[in-house]
Amino acid sequence: MNKHSTIPAPVMHQDLRHDSGHKHVSGRAEYIDDMVEPVGTLHAYLALSDRAHAEIVAIDFEAVRTAPGVFGILTADDIPGENDVSPSHKHDEPIFAVGKVHFWGQPIFAVIGETREAARRAARLARITWRDLPAALDVDAARAAGGTLVTEPLTLRRGDVEAGLEAAPRRIKGRIAIGGQDHFYLEGQIAFAIPGEDEDVIIHSSTQHPSEVQLMVAHVLGISQHAVTVNVRRMGGGFGGKETQGNLFAAVAALAAKRWNRPVKIRPDRDDDMQATGKRHDFVVDYDVGYDDDGRIQAVDAVYAARCGFSSDLSGPVTDRALFHADNAYWYPAVKVRSEPLYTNTVSNTAFRGFGGPQGMMAAERWIEDIAYGLGKDPLDIRKANFYGTDDRNVTPYHQTVTDNIIGRLVDELETSSDYQARRKAVLAFNTMGGVLRKGIALTPVKFGISFTATWYNQAGALVHVYRDGSIHLSHGGTEMGQGLYIKVAQVLADAFGVGLEAIKIMATTTGKVPNTSATAASSGSDLNGMAAYDAARQIKARLAAHAARIYEVAEADVAWVPGGIMAGRQFVAFSELVASAYLSRVQLSAAGFYKTPDIHWDRANGRGRPFYYFAYGASVSEVTIDTLTGEYTVDRVDILHDVGRSLNPVIDLGQIEGGFIQGMGWLTTEELVWDARGQLRTHAPSTYKIPLASDVPPIFNVRLAEWSQNREMTIGRSKAVGEPPLMLAMSVVEALSMAVASEADYRVAPRLDTPVTPERVLMGIKRMRTERPA
Amino acid sequence: MHITLSINGKDHELDLDPRTSVLDALRDHLDLIGTKKGCDHGQCGACTVLVNGRRINSCLTLAVMHEGDAITTIEGLGTPEALSPLQAAFVAHDGFQCGYCTPGQICSATGMLEEMRAGWPSHVSEDLLAAPDLSDAEISERMSGNLCRCSAYTNIVAAITEVAEARDEAV
């Protein structure tokens, strides 16, 4: 009996640690910058523009060429294929600017040096003659400059909005500005290209989307995709920031590697990374909402303008997703929402955990809050009055019927477990004492649509080999960035074969094993890749079962899979024994699995369809204390109840929920992006851009899974996606801060705080309360 | 410049540009790649190592300043087969997600526990002269120089607390 033939316990739905844990804690987990560099490795560094919008009249490279350690220079003229890495294929995102720059930090050329230091120093030495052009840096300026769009806007419409607004007993109009966010992945962008024979090139890229890096590099080099292999073992964080933003770095490394036939690595400095790569879109939402005396919404009319930056990148699907979440968990009898993806002279904004959804939901929570303060009610009552129904009041603005609604139960349970009502009374009582410190408490819901809205992205592949000794090799198209995808898919495969996890070797993701994969994004990683691996196992198991029926002379129906092997009639056969005999009988022990999400469709032109396979739900309660003299605040307690269906790995999922909440809290509170009047991002390092610290975690932080939930759709193990939805749980922090601010005017004036709610914004809010407070 | 650095108990002879940081000396000249470069500005903590038992940002100190010092990196604390108590606790508590900040977190925690044992107060200590307690607030405050973008902070603090309590019991 070998080590694989003991009876293993099932591992799906169990608390299992991250597969690389022992390597992470001992510094042995290899990231791209840790790889051994072959002799002759060169280093590339980007030269970035220091103008927001300008014509390049002339470039003098003399000082660059003659700088010590410089091996060569790459410009647009050196690109054999296309000078473009636009993921939307709109040809609007050059690798190197030609004739004109559109934002401060845009790459103009690259220096290839013997060392990174030499390349970096030389990249600053070009003498560029500029002719400045007027720059539109934000939404207002972009509109004033004519409102150029980077991609086609979307309108969602259901019911008669104009009539609904006219007939509504009450009406509010307002505007909310919602800030952006830098990803601040601890491992910055990096690519390492190794040239091969003929047109071949291998690229180690820190990317969530190896297949797209492969496609982009092929376009840039003017070669076929089959010559390009992209490998990703792991990323030091992604959060959406490596869905498309790795393309340019991979392309530059590949260009240099092929041109000089040397390995080439590129890794920008943190400040350059923050200036040259895209972020979460900031939005300005103008709204007009009609409601009745009970706070029930009658009609919503809103426009979602986004600062998209200079190119389309993913701004189309991001602004679409903002509209898809304009409802959060609320039913609107009549609704019209429209996106405005604006061209601005800033870095092109991109994917970030939630992908526009958080901004759409933040706006919804704003008008809920406005209604509550307009009526003098607890915002939670308004939320409940507007929740989607289960049998009626259940059609979204995009005409998808919500069939899996559990928000009512989730919120009721959290309201009880967090002791919300008693704590709200205590907060109100505390504030009536009128001291310098004020408290706020809020409960907000989350409903998040799961699936890529680009329907063709909802496919995945896996490659599974079973070797003669019963050990198993697992490859799939998903990438690991800390979210635990690798361990989850391995759990699926282990249970499918009835073997222990130690039998499975999780391989680095590579385009050579599984082709045409989708980005590991939209929270879809385990849904898609888990199913693809399961499908591969199913094929191999069918062949093994047929083989067992033959050699043990039983009907195929009498072969049953059990932990550790099969029962052939009454005889137990260990997995490794079965595999060994199958090999000798020439049974194929390898399979390519495939999965595509069923039943989804989307007609963008008409704004109708079922873009989402299902919804993930959650709710949170936050309690805060503000200092009305300084605007400083603390988040004192947070309670979360979140739905991940039947969890594939509860400990990993809890980590995603806690981490997502804290990252969302950073987005909505301390993380402020500041561009100066000339268009330079001034918050381009952690000295000025403040992400949450250990000491920012609320001292009381109760996080639970809704253990009774299971996905109504046939997802892997009836689980639900977990990557993005928890980020939006942080909206309750904003709403709690709003309540604390509103106490300054006896809750009679809607606080209307824009995000991020920095201490400065709290202070400005308090000042406004004092000015507008009714006599 | 020719210098000798003592790293993880072993002497290394190096010819370095005097402007080379300890971080670059470790990563680029000694292939000790466990210490990570996050921001290269002393702001994220990913490059934390121990110098004579005290935690420092290795990107902010020059290698030539440390001849004769005992430098300990993550590789010197334990191996995948023989983890230090803190390393094992980080695995047990899932004190990481992407893992990039983890070596810095663990080096920092190793130094931090010694600071607490020596009675150093922190910004949140109520009594500057009393022995610091092992509260979440104390540990979080003392670890606030190490950023974790995945925000695995709850589990990081739990891992550190477990080791600190075990040590207290052993004393």
PDB file of C-alpha atoms in Angstrom, chain A residues 16-18 20-31 33-35 37 116-117 120-121 181-188 234-237 239 267 269-271 352-353 480-483 649 651-652 655-656 658-660 662-663 666-667 671 685-689 691-697 699 701, chain B residues 17 19 24 27-28 31-46 74-81 83-84 86-103 105-106 124 136-137 139-157:
ATOM      1  CA  LEU A  16      -7.801  24.074   4.730  1.00  0.00           C
ATOM      2  CA  ARG A  17      -4.784  26.321   4.784  1.00  0.00           C
ATOM      3  CA  HIS A  18      -3.362  28.093   1.784  1.00  0.00           C
ATOM      4  CA  SER A  20       1.867  27.876  -0.158  1.00  0.00           C
ATOM      5  CA  GLY A  21       1.623  28.849   3.521  1.00  0.00           C
ATOM      6  CA  HIS A  22       4.812  27.177   4.725  1.00  0.00           C
ATOM      7  CA  LYS A  23       6.712  28.837   1.864  1.00  0.00           C
ATOM      8  CA  HIS A  24       5.234  32.273   2.488  1.00  0.00           C
ATOM      9  CA  VAL A  25       6.213  32.293   6.148  1.00  0.00           C
ATOM     10  CA  SER A  26       9.765  31.121   5.475  1.00  0.00           C
ATOM     11  CA  GLY A  27      10.445  33.456   2.559  1.00  0.00           C
ATOM     12  CA  ARG A  28      10.675  30.581   0.072  1.00  0.00           C
ATOM     13  CA  ALA A  29       7.596  31.387  -2.002  1.00  0.00           C
ATOM     14  CA  GLU A  30       8.963  32.612  -5.297  1.00  0.00           C
ATOM     15  CA  TYR A  31       7.662  35.794  -6.923  1.00  0.00           C
ATOM     16  CA  ASP A  33      11.550  39.337  -8.852  1.00  0.00           C
ATOM     17  CA  ASP A  34      12.899  36.404  -6.804  1.00  0.00           C
ATOM     18  CA  MET A  35      13.645  34.171  -9.787  1.00  0.00           C
ATOM     19  CA  GLU A  37      18.304  35.643 -13.456  1.00  0.00           C
ATOM     20  CA  ARG A 116      17.970  48.248 -13.295  1.00  0.00           C
ATOM     21  CA  GLU A 117      19.718  51.144 -11.615  1.00  0.00           C
ATOM     22  CA  ARG A 120      16.374  53.906 -14.302  1.00  0.00           C
ATOM     23  CA  ARG A 121      18.918  56.731 -14.099  1.00  0.00           C
ATOM     24  CA  GLN A 181      -8.617  53.891  -5.174  1.00  0.00           C
ATOM     25  CA  ASP A 182      -5.087  52.718  -5.885  1.00  0.00           C
ATOM     26  CA  HIS A 183      -4.620  48.957  -5.767  1.00  0.00           C
ATOM     27  CA  PHE A 184      -1.372  49.134  -3.841  1.00  0.00           C
ATOM     28  CA  TYR A 185      -0.624  45.464  -4.446  1.00  0.00           C
ATOM     29  CA  LEU A 186       2.496  44.899  -2.309  1.00  0.00           C
ATOM     30  CA  GLU A 187       4.229  43.245  -5.262  1.00  0.00           C
ATOM     31  CA  GLY A 188       4.321  45.889  -7.984  1.00  0.00           C
ATOM     32  CA  ARG A 234       1.537  33.633  -7.984  1.00  0.00           C
ATOM     33  CA  MET A 235       1.004  37.349  -7.596  1.00  0.00           C
ATOM     34  CA  GLY A 236       1.756  39.456  -4.560  1.00  0.00           C
ATOM     35  CA  GLY A 237      -1.757  40.879  -4.720  1.00  0.00           C
ATOM     36  CA  PHE A 239      -7.272  43.258  -6.708  1.00  0.00           C
ATOM     37  CA  ARG A 267       9.905  46.314 -12.640  1.00  0.00           C
ATOM     38  CA  ASP A 269       9.575  51.730  -8.818  1.00  0.00           C
ATOM     39  CA  ARG A 270       6.532  52.079  -6.529  1.00  0.00           C
ATOM     40  CA  ASP A 271       6.049  55.797  -7.298  1.00  0.00           C
ATOM     41  CA  PHE A 352     -10.614  47.100  -9.042  1.00  0.00           C
ATOM     42  CA  ARG A 353     -12.406  44.591  -6.805  1.00  0.00           C
ATOM     43  CA  GLU A 480      -3.380  32.750  -7.552  1.00  0.00           C
ATOM     44  CA  MET A 481      -3.090  36.176  -5.944  1.00  0.00           C
ATOM     45  CA  GLY A 482      -3.684  35.192  -2.344  1.00  0.00           C
ATOM     46  CA  GLN A 483      -7.396  34.559  -2.649  1.00  0.00           C
ATOM     47  CA  ASN A 649     -13.262  26.548   2.405  1.00  0.00           C
ATOM     48  CA  VAL A 651     -11.375  29.784   6.698  1.00  0.00           C
ATOM     49  CA  ILE A 652     -10.281  31.104   3.293  1.00  0.00           C
ATOM     50  CA  GLY A 655     -10.229  35.843   5.230  1.00  0.00           C
ATOM     51  CA  GLN A 656     -11.669  37.183   1.978  1.00  0.00           C
ATOM     52  CA  GLU A 658     -12.452  40.396   6.530  1.00  0.00           C
ATOM     53  CA  GLY A 659      -9.865  41.559   4.014  1.00  0.00           C
ATOM     54  CA  GLY A 660     -12.498  42.777   1.568  1.00  0.00           C
ATOM     55  CA  ILE A 662     -11.050  46.428   5.447  1.00  0.00           C
ATOM     56  CA  GLN A 663      -9.972  47.209   1.881  1.00  0.00           C
ATOM     57  CA  GLY A 666      -9.841  52.086   3.169  1.00  0.00           C
ATOM     58  CA  TRP A 667     -11.462  53.072  -0.129  1.00  0.00           C
ATOM     59  CA  GLU A 671      -7.502  56.389   0.731  1.00  0.00           C
ATOM     60  CA  ALA A 685       3.558  56.450  -2.382  1.00  0.00           C
ATOM     61  CA  PRO A 686       2.386  55.038   0.945  1.00  0.00           C
ATOM     62  CA  SER A 687       3.740  58.169   2.655  1.00  0.00           C
ATOM     63  CA  THR A 688       0.831  60.160   1.259  1.00  0.00           C
ATOM     64  CA  TYR A 689      -1.615  57.451   0.175  1.00  0.00           C
ATOM     65  CA  ILE A 691      -4.216  52.219   3.156  1.00  0.00           C
ATOM     66  CA  PRO A 692      -5.555  50.565   6.320  1.00  0.00           C
ATOM     67  CA  LEU A 693      -3.113  49.355   8.976  1.00  0.00           C
ATOM     68  CA  ALA A 694      -3.438  46.611  11.587  1.00  0.00           C
ATOM     69  CA  SER A 695      -4.456  49.340  14.020  1.00  0.00           C
ATOM     70  CA  ASP A 696      -7.362  50.376  11.769  1.00  0.00           C
ATOM     71  CA  VAL A 697      -9.132  47.032  12.189  1.00  0.00           C
ATOM     72  CA  PRO A 699     -11.482  46.395  17.983  1.00  0.00           C
ATOM     73  CA  PHE A 701     -14.975  42.643  14.481  1.00  0.00           C
TER      74      PHE A 701
ATOM     75  CA  ASP B  17      28.740  50.340  -4.178  1.00  0.00           C
ATOM     76  CA  ARG B  19      25.054  53.417  -1.829  1.00  0.00           C
ATOM     77  CA  ASP B  24      19.540  45.295  -2.342  1.00  0.00           C
ATOM     78  CA  ARG B  27      18.349  40.376  -2.792  1.00  0.00           C
ATOM     79  CA  ASP B  28      20.744  41.273  -5.583  1.00  0.00           C
ATOM     80  CA  ASP B  31      20.280  35.706  -3.406  1.00  0.00           C
ATOM     81  CA  LEU B  32      18.474  35.995  -0.088  1.00  0.00           C
ATOM     82  CA  ILE B  33      15.173  36.752  -1.793  1.00  0.00           C
ATOM     83  CA  GLY B  34      12.901  36.127   1.194  1.00  0.00           C
ATOM     84  CA  THR B  35      13.132  39.805   2.137  1.00  0.00           C
ATOM     85  CA  LYS B  36      10.726  41.666  -0.180  1.00  0.00           C
ATOM     86  CA  LYS B  37      10.810  45.062  -1.836  1.00  0.00           C
ATOM     87  CA  GLY B  38       7.375  46.661  -1.525  1.00  0.00           C
ATOM     88  CA  CYS B  39       7.901  50.410  -1.750  1.00  0.00           C
ATOM     89  CA  ASP B  40      11.672  50.915  -1.369  1.00  0.00           C
ATOM     90  CA  HIS B  41      10.889  54.000   0.736  1.00  0.00           C
ATOM     91  CA  GLY B  42      10.659  52.637   4.266  1.00  0.00           C
ATOM     92  CA  GLN B  43       6.891  52.972   4.305  1.00  0.00           C
ATOM     93  CA  CYS B  44       5.439  49.515   3.763  1.00  0.00           C
ATOM     94  CA  GLY B  45       7.543  47.263   5.997  1.00  0.00           C
ATOM     95  CA  ALA B  46       7.855  44.370   3.504  1.00  0.00           C
ATOM     96  CA  ILE B  74      13.310  35.506   7.271  1.00  0.00           C
ATOM     97  CA  GLU B  75      15.555  32.685   6.014  1.00  0.00           C
ATOM     98  CA  GLY B  76      17.402  32.804   9.333  1.00  0.00           C
ATOM     99  CA  LEU B  77      14.264  32.418  11.429  1.00  0.00           C
ATOM    100  CA  GLY B  78      13.259  29.014  10.107  1.00  0.00           C
ATOM    101  CA  THR B  79      12.818  26.783   7.098  1.00  0.00           C
ATOM    102  CA  PRO B  80       9.648  25.229   5.630  1.00  0.00           C
ATOM    103  CA  GLU B  81      10.653  21.995   7.403  1.00  0.00           C
ATOM    104  CA  LEU B  83       9.422  26.765  11.191  1.00  0.00           C
ATOM    105  CA  SER B  84       9.939  29.204  14.046  1.00  0.00           C
ATOM    106  CA  LEU B  86       5.854  32.712  14.802  1.00  0.00           C
ATOM    107  CA  GLN B  87       6.172  31.220  11.329  1.00  0.00           C
ATOM    108  CA  ALA B  88       4.144  28.184  12.404  1.00  0.00           C
ATOM    109  CA  ALA B  89       1.531  30.423  14.013  1.00  0.00           C
ATOM    110  CA  PHE B  90       1.176  32.458  10.813  1.00  0.00           C
ATOM    111  CA  VAL B  91       0.457  29.202   8.939  1.00  0.00           C
ATOM    112  CA  ALA B  92      -1.969  27.968  11.598  1.00  0.00           C
ATOM    113  CA  HIS B  93      -3.896  31.268  11.690  1.00  0.00           C
ATOM    114  CA  ASP B  94      -3.764  32.016   7.946  1.00  0.00           C
ATOM    115  CA  GLY B  95      -1.884  35.217   8.736  1.00  0.00           C
ATOM    116  CA  PHE B  96      -1.496  36.096   5.063  1.00  0.00           C
ATOM    117  CA  GLN B  97      -3.203  35.941   1.715  1.00  0.00           C
ATOM    118  CA  CYS B  98      -0.871  36.826  -1.138  1.00  0.00           C
ATOM    119  CA  GLY B  99       2.147  36.352   1.132  1.00  0.00           C
ATOM    120  CA  TYR B 100       4.252  39.230  -0.156  1.00  0.00           C
ATOM    121  CA  CYS B 101       4.281  41.180   3.110  1.00  0.00           C
ATOM    122  CA  THR B 102       4.614  38.023   5.205  1.00  0.00           C
ATOM    123  CA  PRO B 103       8.413  37.795   5.654  1.00  0.00           C
ATOM    124  CA  GLN B 105       5.466  40.852   9.101  1.00  0.00           C
ATOM    125  CA  ILE B 106       7.184  37.888  10.747  1.00  0.00           C
ATOM    126  CA  VAL B 124      -1.554  53.156  22.904  1.00  0.00           C
ATOM    127  CA  ASP B 136      -4.997  43.350  20.302  1.00  0.00           C
ATOM    128  CA  ALA B 137      -4.670  47.128  20.483  1.00  0.00           C
ATOM    129  CA  ILE B 139      -0.048  44.364  19.091  1.00  0.00           C
ATOM    130  CA  SER B 140      -1.889  46.104  16.248  1.00  0.00           C
ATOM    131  CA  GLU B 141      -0.331  49.434  17.083  1.00  0.00           C
ATOM    132  CA  ARG B 142       3.157  47.953  17.267  1.00  0.00           C
ATOM    133  CA  MET B 143       2.636  46.170  13.926  1.00  0.00           C
ATOM    134  CA  SER B 144       1.234  49.239  12.167  1.00  0.00           C
ATOM    135  CA  GLY B 145       4.488  49.791  10.255  1.00  0.00           C
ATOM    136  CA  ASN B 146       3.845  46.650   8.234  1.00  0.00           C
ATOM    137  CA  LEU B 147       1.221  47.051   5.540  1.00  0.00           C
ATOM    138  CA  CYS B 148      -0.869  44.104   4.375  1.00  0.00           C
ATOM    139  CA  ARG B 149      -2.994  45.091   1.384  1.00  0.00           C
ATOM    140  CA  CYS B 150      -4.974  41.863   1.566  1.00  0.00           C
ATOM    141  CA  SER B 151      -5.821  43.023   5.113  1.00  0.00           C
ATOM    142  CA  ALA B 152      -5.170  39.705   6.814  1.00  0.00           C
ATOM    143  CA  TYR B 153      -4.596  41.758   9.953  1.00  0.00           C
ATOM    144  CA  THR B 154      -7.059  39.913  12.173  1.00  0.00           C
ATOM    145  CA  ASN B 155      -5.245  36.636  11.570  1.00  0.00           C
ATOM    146  CA  ILE B 156      -1.805  38.245  11.824  1.00  0.00           C
ATOM    147  CA  VAL B 157      -2.651  39.623  15.259  1.00  0.00           C
TER     148      VAL B 157
END
